[in-house]
PDB file of C-alpha atoms in Angstrom:
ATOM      1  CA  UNK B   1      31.979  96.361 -68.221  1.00  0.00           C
ATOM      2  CA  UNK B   2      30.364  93.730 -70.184  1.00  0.00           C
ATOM      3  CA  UNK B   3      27.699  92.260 -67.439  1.00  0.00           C
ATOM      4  CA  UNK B   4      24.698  90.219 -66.939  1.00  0.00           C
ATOM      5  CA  UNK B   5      22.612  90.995 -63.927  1.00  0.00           C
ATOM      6  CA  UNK B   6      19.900  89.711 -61.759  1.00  0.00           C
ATOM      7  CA  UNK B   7      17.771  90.587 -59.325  1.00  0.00           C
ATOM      8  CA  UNK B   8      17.358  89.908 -55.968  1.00  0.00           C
ATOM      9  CA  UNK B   9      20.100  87.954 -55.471  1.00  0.00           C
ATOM     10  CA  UNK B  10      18.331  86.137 -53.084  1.00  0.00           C
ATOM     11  CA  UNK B  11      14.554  85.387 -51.970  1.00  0.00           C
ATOM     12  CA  UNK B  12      12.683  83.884 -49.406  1.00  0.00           C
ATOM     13  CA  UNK B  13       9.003  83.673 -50.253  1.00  0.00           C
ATOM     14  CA  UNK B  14       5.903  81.186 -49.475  1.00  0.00           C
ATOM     15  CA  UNK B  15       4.110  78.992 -51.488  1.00  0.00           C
ATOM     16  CA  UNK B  16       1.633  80.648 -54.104  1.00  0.00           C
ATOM     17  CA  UNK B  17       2.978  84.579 -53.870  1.00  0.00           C
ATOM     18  CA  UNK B  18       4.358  85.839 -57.129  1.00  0.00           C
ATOM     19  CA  UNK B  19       7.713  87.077 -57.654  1.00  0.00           C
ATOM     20  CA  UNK B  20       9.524  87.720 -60.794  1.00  0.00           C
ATOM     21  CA  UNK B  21      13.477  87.459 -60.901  1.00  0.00           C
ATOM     22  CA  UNK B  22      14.549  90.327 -63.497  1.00  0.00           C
ATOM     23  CA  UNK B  23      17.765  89.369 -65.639  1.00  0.00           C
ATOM     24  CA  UNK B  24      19.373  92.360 -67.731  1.00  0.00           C
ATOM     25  CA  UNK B  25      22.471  92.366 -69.831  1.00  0.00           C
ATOM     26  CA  UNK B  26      24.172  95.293 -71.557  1.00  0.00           C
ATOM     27  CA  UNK B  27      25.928  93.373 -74.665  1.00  0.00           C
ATOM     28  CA  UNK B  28      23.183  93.386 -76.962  1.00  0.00           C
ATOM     29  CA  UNK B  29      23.013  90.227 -77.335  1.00  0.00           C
ATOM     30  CA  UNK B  30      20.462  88.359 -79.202  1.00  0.00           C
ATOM     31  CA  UNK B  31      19.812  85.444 -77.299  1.00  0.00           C
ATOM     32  CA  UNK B  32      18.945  84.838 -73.459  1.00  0.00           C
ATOM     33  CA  UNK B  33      18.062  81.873 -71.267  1.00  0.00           C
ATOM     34  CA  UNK B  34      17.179  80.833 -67.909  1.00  0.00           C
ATOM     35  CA  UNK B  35      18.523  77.804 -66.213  1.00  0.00           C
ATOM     36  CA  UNK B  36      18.496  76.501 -62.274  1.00  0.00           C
ATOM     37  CA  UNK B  37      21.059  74.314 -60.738  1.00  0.00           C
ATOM     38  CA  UNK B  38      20.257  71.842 -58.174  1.00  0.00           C
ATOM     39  CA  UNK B  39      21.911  69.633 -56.286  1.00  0.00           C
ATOM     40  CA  UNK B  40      22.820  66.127 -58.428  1.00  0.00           C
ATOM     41  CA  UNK B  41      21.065  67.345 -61.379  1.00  0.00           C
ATOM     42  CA  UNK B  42      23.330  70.070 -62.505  1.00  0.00           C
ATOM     43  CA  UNK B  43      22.439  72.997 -64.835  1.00  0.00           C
ATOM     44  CA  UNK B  44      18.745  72.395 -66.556  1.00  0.00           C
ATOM     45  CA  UNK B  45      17.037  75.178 -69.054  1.00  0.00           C
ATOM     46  CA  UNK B  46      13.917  76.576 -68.290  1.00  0.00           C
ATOM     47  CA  UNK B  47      12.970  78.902 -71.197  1.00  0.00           C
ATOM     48  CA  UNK B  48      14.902  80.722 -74.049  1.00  0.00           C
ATOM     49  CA  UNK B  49      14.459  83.726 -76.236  1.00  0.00           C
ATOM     50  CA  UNK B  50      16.402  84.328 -79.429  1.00  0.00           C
ATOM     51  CA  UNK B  51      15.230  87.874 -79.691  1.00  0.00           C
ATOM     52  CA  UNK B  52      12.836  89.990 -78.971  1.00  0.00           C
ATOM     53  CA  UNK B  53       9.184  88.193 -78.446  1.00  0.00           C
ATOM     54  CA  UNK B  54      10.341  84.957 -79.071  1.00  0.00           C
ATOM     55  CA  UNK B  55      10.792  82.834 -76.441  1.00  0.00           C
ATOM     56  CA  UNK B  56      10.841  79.431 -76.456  1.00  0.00           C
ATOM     57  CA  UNK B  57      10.053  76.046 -74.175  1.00  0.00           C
ATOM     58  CA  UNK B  58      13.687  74.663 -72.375  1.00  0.00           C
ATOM     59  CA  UNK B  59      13.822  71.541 -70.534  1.00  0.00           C
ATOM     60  CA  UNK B  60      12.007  72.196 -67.555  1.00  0.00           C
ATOM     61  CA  UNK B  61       9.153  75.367 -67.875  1.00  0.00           C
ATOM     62  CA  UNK B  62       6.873  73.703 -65.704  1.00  0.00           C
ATOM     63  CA  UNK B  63       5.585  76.498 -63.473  1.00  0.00           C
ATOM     64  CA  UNK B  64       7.361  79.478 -64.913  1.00  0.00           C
ATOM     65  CA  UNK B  65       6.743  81.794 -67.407  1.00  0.00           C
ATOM     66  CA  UNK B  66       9.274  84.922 -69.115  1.00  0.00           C
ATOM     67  CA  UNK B  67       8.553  87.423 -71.374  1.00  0.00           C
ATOM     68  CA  UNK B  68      10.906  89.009 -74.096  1.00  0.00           C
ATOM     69  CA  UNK B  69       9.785  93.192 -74.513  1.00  0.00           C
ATOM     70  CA  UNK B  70      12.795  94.581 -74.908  1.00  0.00           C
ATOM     71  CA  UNK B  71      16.247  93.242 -76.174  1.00  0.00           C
ATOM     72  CA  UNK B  72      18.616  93.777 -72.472  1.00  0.00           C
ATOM     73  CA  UNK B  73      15.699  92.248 -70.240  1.00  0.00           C
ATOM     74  CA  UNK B  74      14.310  88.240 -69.898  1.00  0.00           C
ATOM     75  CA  UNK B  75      12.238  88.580 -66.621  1.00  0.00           C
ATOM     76  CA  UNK B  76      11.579  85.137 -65.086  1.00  0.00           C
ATOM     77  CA  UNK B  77       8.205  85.048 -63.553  1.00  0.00           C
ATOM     78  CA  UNK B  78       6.532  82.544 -61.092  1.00  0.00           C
ATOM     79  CA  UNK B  79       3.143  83.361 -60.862  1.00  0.00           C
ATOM     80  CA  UNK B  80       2.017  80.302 -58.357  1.00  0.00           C
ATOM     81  CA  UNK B  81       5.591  79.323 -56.729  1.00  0.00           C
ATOM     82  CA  UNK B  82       5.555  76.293 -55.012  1.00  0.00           C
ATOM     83  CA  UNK B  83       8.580  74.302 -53.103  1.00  0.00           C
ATOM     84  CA  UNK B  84       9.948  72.713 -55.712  1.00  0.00           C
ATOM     85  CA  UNK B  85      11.015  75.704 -57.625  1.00  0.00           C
ATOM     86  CA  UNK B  86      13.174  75.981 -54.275  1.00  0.00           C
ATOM     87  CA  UNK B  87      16.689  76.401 -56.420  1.00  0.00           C
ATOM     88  CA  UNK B  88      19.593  78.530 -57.712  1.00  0.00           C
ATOM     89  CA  UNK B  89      18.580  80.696 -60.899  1.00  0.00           C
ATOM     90  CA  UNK B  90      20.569  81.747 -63.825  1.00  0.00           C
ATOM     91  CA  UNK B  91      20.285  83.711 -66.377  1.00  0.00           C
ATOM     92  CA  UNK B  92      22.577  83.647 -69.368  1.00  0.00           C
ATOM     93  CA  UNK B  93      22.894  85.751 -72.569  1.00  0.00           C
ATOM     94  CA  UNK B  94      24.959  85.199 -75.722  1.00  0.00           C
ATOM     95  CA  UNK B  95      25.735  86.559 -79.828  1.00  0.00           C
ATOM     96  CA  UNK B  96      25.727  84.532 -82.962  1.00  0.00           C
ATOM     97  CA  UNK B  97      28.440  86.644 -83.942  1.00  0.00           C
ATOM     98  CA  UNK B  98      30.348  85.712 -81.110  1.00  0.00           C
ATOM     99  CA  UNK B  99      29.687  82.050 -81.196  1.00  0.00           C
ATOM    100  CA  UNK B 100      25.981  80.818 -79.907  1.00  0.00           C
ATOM    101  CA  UNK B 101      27.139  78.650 -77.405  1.00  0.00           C
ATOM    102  CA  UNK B 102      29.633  80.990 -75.299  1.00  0.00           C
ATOM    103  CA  UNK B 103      27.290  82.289 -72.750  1.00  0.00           C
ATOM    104  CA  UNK B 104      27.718  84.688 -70.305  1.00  0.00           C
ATOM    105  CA  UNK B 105      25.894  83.732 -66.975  1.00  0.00           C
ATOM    106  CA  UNK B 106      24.387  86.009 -64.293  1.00  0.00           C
ATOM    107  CA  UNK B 107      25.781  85.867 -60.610  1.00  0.00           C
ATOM    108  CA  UNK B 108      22.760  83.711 -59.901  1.00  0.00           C
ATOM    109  CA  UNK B 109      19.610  84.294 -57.586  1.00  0.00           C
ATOM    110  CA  UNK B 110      19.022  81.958 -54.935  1.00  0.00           C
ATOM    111  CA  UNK B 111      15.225  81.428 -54.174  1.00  0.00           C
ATOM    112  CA  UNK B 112      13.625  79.115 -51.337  1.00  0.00           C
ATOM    113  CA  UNK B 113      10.121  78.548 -51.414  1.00  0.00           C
ATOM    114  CA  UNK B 114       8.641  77.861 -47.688  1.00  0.00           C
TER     115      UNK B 114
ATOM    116  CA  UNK K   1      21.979  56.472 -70.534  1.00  0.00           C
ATOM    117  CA  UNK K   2      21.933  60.010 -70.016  1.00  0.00           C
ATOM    118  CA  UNK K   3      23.129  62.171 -72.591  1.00  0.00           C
ATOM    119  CA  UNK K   4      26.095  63.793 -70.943  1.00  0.00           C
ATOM    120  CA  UNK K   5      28.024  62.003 -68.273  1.00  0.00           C
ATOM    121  CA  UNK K   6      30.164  63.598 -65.431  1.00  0.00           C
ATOM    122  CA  UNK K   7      31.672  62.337 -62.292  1.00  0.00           C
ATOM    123  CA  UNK K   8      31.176  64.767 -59.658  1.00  0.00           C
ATOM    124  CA  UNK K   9      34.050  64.209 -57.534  1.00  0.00           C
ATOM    125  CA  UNK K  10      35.054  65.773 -55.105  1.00  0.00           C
ATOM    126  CA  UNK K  11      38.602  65.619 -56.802  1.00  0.00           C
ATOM    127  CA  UNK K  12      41.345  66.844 -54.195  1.00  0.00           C
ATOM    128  CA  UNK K  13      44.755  67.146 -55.864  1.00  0.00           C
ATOM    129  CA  UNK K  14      47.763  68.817 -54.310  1.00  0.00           C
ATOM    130  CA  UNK K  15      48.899  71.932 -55.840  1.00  0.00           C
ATOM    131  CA  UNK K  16      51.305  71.619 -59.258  1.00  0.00           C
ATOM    132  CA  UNK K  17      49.448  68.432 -60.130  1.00  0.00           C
ATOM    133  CA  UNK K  18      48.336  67.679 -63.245  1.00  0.00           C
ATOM    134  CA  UNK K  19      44.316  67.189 -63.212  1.00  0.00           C
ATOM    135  CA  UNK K  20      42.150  65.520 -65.658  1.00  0.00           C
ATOM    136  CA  UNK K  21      38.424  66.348 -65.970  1.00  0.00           C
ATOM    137  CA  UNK K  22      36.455  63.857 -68.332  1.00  0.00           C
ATOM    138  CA  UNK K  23      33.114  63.805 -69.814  1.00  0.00           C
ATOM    139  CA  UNK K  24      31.379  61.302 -71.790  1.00  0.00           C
ATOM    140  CA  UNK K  25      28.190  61.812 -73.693  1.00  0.00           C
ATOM    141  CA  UNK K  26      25.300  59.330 -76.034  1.00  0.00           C
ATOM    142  CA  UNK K  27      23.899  61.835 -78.680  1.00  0.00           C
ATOM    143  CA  UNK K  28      26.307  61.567 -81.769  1.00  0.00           C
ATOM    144  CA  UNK K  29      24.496  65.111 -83.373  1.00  0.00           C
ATOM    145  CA  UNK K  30      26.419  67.389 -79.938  1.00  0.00           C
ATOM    146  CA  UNK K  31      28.875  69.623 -82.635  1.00  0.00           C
ATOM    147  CA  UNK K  32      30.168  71.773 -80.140  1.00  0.00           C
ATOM    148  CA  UNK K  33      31.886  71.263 -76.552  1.00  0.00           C
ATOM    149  CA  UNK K  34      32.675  73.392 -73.918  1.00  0.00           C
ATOM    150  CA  UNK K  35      34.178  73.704 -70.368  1.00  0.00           C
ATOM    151  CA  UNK K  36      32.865  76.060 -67.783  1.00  0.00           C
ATOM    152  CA  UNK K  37      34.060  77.187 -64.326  1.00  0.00           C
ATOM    153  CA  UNK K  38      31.918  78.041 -61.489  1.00  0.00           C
ATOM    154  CA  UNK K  39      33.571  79.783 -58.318  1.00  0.00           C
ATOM    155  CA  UNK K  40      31.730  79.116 -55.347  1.00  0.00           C
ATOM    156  CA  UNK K  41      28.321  81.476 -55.263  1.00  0.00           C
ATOM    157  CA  UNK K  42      28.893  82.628 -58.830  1.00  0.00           C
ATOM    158  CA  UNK K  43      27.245  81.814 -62.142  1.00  0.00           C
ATOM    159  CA  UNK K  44      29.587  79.212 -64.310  1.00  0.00           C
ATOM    160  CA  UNK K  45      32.136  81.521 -66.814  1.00  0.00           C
ATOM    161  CA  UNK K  46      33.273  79.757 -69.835  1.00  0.00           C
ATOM    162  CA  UNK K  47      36.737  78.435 -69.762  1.00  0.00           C
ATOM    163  CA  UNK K  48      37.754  76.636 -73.509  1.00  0.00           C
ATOM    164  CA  UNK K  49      35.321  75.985 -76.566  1.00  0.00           C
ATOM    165  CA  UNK K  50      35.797  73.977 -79.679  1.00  0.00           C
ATOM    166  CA  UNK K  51      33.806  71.765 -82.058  1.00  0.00           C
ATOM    167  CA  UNK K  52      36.608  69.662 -83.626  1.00  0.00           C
ATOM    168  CA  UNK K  53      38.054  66.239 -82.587  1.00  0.00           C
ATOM    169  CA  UNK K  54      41.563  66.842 -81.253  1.00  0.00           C
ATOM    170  CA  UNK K  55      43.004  69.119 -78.612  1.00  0.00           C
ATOM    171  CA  UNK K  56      42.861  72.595 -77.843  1.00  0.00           C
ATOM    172  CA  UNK K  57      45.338  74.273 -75.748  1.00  0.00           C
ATOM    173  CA  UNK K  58      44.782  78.058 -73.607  1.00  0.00           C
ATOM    174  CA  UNK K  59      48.002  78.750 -70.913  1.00  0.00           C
ATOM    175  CA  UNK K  60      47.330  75.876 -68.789  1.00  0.00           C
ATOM    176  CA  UNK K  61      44.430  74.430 -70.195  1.00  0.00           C
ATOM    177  CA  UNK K  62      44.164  71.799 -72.709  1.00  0.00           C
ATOM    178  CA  UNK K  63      40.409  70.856 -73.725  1.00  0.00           C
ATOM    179  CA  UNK K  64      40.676  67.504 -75.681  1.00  0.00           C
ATOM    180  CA  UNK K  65      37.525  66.398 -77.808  1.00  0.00           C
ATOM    181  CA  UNK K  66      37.191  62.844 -79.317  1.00  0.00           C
ATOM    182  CA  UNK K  67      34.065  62.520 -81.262  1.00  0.00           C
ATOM    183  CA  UNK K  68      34.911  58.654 -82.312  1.00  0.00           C
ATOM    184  CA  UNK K  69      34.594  57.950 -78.478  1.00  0.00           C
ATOM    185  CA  UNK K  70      32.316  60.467 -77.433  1.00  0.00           C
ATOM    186  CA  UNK K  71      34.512  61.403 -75.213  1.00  0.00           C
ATOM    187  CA  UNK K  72      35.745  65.127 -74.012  1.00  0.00           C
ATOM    188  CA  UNK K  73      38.758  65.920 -71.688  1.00  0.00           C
ATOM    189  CA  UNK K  74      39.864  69.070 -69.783  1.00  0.00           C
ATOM    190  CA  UNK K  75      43.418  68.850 -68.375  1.00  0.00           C
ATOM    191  CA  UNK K  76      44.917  71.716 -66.177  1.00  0.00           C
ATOM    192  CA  UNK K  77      48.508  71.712 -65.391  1.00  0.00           C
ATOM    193  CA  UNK K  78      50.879  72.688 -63.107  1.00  0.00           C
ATOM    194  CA  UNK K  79      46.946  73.292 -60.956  1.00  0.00           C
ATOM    195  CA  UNK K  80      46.660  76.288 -58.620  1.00  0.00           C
ATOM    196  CA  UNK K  81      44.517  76.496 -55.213  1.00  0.00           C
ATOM    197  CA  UNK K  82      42.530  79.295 -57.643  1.00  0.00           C
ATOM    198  CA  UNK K  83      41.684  76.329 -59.733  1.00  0.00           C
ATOM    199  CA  UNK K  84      39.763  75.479 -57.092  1.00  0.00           C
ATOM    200  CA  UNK K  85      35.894  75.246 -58.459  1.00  0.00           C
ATOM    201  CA  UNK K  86      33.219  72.851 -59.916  1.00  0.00           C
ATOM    202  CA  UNK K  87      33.908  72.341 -63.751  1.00  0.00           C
ATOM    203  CA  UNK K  88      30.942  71.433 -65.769  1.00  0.00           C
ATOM    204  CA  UNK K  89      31.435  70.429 -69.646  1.00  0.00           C
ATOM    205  CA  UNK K  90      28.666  71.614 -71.721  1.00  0.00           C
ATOM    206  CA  UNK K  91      27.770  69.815 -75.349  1.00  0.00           C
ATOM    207  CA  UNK K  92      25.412  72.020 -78.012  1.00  0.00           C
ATOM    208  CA  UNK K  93      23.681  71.074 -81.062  1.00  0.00           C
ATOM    209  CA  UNK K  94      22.067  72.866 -83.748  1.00  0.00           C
ATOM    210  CA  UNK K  95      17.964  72.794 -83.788  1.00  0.00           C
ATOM    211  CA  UNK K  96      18.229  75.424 -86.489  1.00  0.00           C
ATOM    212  CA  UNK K  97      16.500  78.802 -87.025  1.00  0.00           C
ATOM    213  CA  UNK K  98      19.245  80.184 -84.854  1.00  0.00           C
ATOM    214  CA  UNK K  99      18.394  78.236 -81.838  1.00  0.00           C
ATOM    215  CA  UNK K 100      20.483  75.911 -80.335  1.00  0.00           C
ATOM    216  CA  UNK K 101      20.258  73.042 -77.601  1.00  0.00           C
ATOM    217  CA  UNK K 102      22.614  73.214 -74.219  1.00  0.00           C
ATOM    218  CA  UNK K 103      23.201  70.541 -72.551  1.00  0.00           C
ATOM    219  CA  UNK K 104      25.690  70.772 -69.298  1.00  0.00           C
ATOM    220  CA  UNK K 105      27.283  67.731 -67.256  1.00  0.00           C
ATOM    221  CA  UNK K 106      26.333  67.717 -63.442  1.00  0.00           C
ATOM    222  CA  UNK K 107      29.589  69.604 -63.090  1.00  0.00           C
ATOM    223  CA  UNK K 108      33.148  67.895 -60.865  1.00  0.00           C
ATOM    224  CA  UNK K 109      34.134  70.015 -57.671  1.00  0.00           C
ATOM    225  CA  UNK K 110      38.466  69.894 -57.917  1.00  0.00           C
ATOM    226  CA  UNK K 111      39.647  71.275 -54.767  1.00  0.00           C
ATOM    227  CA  UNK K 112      43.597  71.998 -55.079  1.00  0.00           C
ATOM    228  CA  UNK K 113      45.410  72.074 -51.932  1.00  0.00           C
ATOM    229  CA  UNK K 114      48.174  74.107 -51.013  1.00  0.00           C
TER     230      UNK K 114
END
């Protein structure tokens, strides 16, 4: 079954402990992003990849850092996580050959940040 | 302005009503437009795609894109309580290389009620 997972699927932590949120997908696709959704400002991007070791700046990196090593995985990693990274995560992953823009998302990770 | 516009709702419609979910968006380079729905605690799953002015139908879905107006429509009839979900529409240009820009609306919650 064509699937995009992440993990945990939820997290409490406290300010300033790191935690990474793994993302894996088992299409092969090419490109992968992270986004998180809060409340009244919908869906924002946080960092891309359009293969492997190239990632790219989204809308909103601020505080978070991936890294590309190998083609099914786009860890998200908060080295210093503070409150305001309290959101819902998710990870997406798509194919040129399919269309760039059709996305598959993740199930979603919820984080909160005491 | 913000680049993509979408009233959040809530939108409560009785069941084998005709809904109508509308976006409206600023930035004249967005080539391709897209519909998602997101289920309560899952990650948005594309519904209809297209990148041409007119309308595009799928069983009970019509996505309708005028690019004169800057204006997109998603129309569901004969709705279903499964319909029930937050719809976001979701705009994409081209920044080249492969890469593309993503940009979703805040998303409309459309309850349907039995």
């Amino acid at each position: 079954e064509a699937q995009v997972t992440q993990n945990p699927r939820y997290l409490i932590t406290v300010t300033g402990k790191k935690l990474t949120v793994t993302c894996s997908q088992n299409m092969n696709h090419e490109y992968m992003s992270w986004y998180r959704q809060d409340p009244g400002l919908g869906l924002r991007q946080i960092y891309y990849s359009m293969n492997v070791e190239v990632t790219d700046k989204g809308d909103v990196p601020e505080g978070y850092k991936v890294s590309r090593k190998e083609k099914r995985n786009f860890p998200l990693i908060l080295e210093s996580p503070s409150p305001n990274q309290t959101s819902l995560y998710f990870c997406a992953s798509s194919s040129p050959l399919v269309g760039s823009d059709t996305q598959y998302f993740g199930p979603g990770t919820r984080l909160t940040v005491l | 302005q913000k680049e993509v516009e979408q009233d959040p709702g809530p939108l409560s419609v009785p069941e084998g009503a005709i809904v109508s979910l509308n976006c409206t968006y600023s930035n004249s380079a967005f080539q391709y437009f897209m519909w998602y729905r997101q289920y309560s605690r899952k990650g948005p799953e594309l519904l209809m795609y297209t990148y041409s002015s007119g309308n595009k139908e799928d069983g009970r879905f019509t996505a309708q894109v005028d690019k004169s107006s800057k204006y997109i429509s998603l129309f569901i009839r004969d709705s279903q309580p499964s319909d029930s979900a937050t719809y976001l529409c979701a705009m994409s240009v081209d920044r080249g290389a492969g890469s593309y820009q993503l940009t979703f609306g805040k998303g409309t919650k459309l309850s349907v009620i039995p």
